Each structure stands twice: as C-alpha cells, then as structure tokens.
mmCIF file of C-alpha atoms in Angstrom:
data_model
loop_
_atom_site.group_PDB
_atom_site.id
_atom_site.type_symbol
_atom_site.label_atom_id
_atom_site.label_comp_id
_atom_site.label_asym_id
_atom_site.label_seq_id
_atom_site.Cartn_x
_atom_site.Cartn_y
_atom_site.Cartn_z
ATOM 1 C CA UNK A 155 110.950 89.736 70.887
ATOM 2 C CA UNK A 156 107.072 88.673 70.444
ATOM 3 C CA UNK A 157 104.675 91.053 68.839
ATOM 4 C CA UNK A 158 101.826 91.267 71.642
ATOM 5 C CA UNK A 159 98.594 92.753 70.580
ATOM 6 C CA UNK A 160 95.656 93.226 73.312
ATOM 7 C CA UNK A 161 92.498 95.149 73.230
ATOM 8 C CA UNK A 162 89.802 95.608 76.110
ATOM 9 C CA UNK A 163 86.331 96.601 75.142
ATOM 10 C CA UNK A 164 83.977 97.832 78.096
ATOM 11 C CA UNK A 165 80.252 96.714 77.106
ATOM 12 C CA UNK A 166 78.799 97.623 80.187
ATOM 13 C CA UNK A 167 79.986 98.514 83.533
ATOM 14 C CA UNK A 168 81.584 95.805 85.177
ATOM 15 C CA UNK A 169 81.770 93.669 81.527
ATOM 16 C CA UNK A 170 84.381 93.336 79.467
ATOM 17 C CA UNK A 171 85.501 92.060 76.243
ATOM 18 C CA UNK A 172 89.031 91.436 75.740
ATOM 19 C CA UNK A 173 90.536 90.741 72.562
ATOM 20 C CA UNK A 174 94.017 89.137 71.666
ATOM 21 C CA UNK A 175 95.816 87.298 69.244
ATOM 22 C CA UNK A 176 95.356 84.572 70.266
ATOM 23 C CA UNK A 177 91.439 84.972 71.475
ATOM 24 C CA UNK A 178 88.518 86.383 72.930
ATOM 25 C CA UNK A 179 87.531 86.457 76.446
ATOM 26 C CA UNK A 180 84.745 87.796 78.820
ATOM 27 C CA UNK A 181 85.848 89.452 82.152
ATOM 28 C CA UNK A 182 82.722 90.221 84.731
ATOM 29 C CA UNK A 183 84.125 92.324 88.059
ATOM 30 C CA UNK A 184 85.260 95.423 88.865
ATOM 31 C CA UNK A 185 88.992 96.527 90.168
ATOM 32 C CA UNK A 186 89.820 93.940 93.016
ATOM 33 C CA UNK A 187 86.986 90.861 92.079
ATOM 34 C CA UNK A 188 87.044 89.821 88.596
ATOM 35 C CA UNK A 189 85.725 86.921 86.728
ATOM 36 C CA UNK A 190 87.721 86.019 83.804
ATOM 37 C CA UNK A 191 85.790 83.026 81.305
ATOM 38 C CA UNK A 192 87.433 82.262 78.338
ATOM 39 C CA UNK A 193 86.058 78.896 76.222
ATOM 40 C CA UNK A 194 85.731 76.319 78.875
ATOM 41 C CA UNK A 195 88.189 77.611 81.328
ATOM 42 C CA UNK A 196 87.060 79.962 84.163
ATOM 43 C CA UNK A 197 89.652 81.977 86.153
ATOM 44 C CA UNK A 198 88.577 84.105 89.289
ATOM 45 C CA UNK A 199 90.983 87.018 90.772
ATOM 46 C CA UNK A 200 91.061 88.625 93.516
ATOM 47 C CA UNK A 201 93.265 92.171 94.268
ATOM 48 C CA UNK A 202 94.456 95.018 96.777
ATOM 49 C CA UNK A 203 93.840 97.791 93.776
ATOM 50 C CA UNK A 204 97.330 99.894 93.548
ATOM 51 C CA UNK A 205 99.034 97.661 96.033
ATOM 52 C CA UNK A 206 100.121 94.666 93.056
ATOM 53 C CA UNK A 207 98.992 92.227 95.658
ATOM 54 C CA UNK A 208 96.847 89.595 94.246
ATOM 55 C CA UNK A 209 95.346 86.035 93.646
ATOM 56 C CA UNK A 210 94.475 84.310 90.864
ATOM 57 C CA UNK A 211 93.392 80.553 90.906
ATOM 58 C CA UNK A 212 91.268 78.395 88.318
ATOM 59 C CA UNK A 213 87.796 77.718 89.001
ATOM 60 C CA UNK A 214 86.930 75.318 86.430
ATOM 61 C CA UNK A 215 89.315 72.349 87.465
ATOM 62 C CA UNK A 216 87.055 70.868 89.928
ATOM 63 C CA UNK A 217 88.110 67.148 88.576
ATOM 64 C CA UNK A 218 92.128 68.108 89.255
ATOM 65 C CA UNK A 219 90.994 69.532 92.391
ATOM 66 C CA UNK A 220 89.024 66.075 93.747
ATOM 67 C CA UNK A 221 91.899 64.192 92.688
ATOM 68 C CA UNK A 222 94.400 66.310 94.492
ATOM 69 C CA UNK A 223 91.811 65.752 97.498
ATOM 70 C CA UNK A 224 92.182 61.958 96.965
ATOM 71 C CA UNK A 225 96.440 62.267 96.743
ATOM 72 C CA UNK A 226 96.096 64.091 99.865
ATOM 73 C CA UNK A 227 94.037 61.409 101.633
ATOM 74 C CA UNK A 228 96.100 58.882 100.527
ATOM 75 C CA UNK A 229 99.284 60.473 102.057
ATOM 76 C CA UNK A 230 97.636 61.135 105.164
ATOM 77 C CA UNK A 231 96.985 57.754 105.751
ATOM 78 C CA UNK A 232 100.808 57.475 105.571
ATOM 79 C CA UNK A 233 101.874 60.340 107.812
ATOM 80 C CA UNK A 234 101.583 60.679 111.291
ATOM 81 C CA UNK A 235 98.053 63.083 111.846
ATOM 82 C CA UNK A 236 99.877 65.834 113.993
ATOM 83 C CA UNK A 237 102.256 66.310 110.709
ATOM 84 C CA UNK A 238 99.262 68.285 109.088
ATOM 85 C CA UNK A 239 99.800 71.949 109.635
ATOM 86 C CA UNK A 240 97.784 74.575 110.905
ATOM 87 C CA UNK A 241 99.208 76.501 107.933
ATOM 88 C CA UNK A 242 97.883 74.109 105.321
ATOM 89 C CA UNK A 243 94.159 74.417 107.451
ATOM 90 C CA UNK A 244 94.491 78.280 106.589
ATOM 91 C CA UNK A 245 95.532 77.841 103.116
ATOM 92 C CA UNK A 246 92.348 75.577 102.582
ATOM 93 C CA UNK A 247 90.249 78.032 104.208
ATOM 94 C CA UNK A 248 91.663 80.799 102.551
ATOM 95 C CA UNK A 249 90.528 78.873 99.088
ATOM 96 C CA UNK A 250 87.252 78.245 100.212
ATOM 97 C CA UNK A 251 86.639 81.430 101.031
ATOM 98 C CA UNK A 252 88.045 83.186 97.821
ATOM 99 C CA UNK A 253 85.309 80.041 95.726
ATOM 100 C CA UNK A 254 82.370 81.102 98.081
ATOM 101 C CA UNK A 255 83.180 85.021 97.218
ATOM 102 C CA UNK A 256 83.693 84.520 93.380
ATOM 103 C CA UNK A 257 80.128 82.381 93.471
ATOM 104 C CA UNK A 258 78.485 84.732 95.178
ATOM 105 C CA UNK A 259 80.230 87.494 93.237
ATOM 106 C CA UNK A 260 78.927 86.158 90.016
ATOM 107 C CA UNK A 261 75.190 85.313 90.908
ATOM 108 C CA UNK A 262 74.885 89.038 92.161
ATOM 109 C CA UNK A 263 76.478 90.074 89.084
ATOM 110 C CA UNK A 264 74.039 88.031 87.194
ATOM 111 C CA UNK A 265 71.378 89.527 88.800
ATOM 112 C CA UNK A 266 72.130 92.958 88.404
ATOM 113 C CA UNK A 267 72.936 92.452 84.612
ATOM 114 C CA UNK A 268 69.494 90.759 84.038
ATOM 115 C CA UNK A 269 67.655 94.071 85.219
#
C-alpha cells in the first residue's frame, strides 16, 4: 500500500494549484473543460460533471501525433481505400474538435485572467 499525498489550492476562480509528492501542477477550467500543464507536458479534459463520463488526451505530443499521421499513410497505401471506416472519420473528428475547444478554451481563459 502507497502513501498518496495530494493537495489542491484554488488561486483564483477557474485556477488551480495542485500539489503532490511527486510535483506541482497548474489546472485552468472549470468542472467539465480543464486544462491540466505540468513542466512540459499539457493534458486537456473534457467531462459530463456527475455522470464519470470523460476524456482525457495529451496535447503536447504533436511530434508522436505527425508520426502516427505518417504510419497511417503508409498503411493506407497498403490497404484497399474502402477498408477505412466511417468510424475512424468520427474518431478523428471527434479529436479535432475536443483540440479546437481546449484552444479556444484557453485563449478565452487567458483573456479573462489578464483583466
């Protein structure tokens, strides 16, 4: 059994410190959009509040994310075209989406912190 120890500090409404043993981190959101940066690495969420639904995905790996662009291309050109699914054109969306909201999440944010 670990020892856990975590400790969230509100400095202003919709910003966050959090505090654990093994760092520090920023959060920037409310309940259902949050921001999380922590060093270098930037992790967006986004939530049904009291459902438990959610998604969470890593913003800052755009250079894993081209090259899982390229592996893609590169297996396409393998496959037959019709094998791509409409499922997989949703999913893409879907991310795309979820980027464009957390961008435009955090510029407003920025905004209304620099009043």
């Amino acid at each position: 059994m670990g020892l856990r120890l975590q400790k969230r500090i509100s400095l202003f409404k919709g910003l966050t410190l959090n505090l654990s043993k093994t760092g520090a981190s920023v959060s920037i959101g409310t309940r259902g959009a949050r921001l999380n940066i922590r060093g270098d690495k930037v992790t967006g969420s986004v939530g049904l509040p009291g459902t438990g639904l959610s998604y969470r995905q890593r913003l800052d790996n755009l250079s894993n994310t081209e090259q899982a662009q390229q592996i893609e291309q590169i297996q396409d050109l393998h496959t037959p075209s019709d094998s791509v699914s409409e499922q997989q054109d949703k999913e893409l969306t879907w991310k795309l989406l979820a980027l464009l909201f957390f961008i435009g999440f955090a510029v407003v944010t920025a905004l209304y912190l620099a009043k």
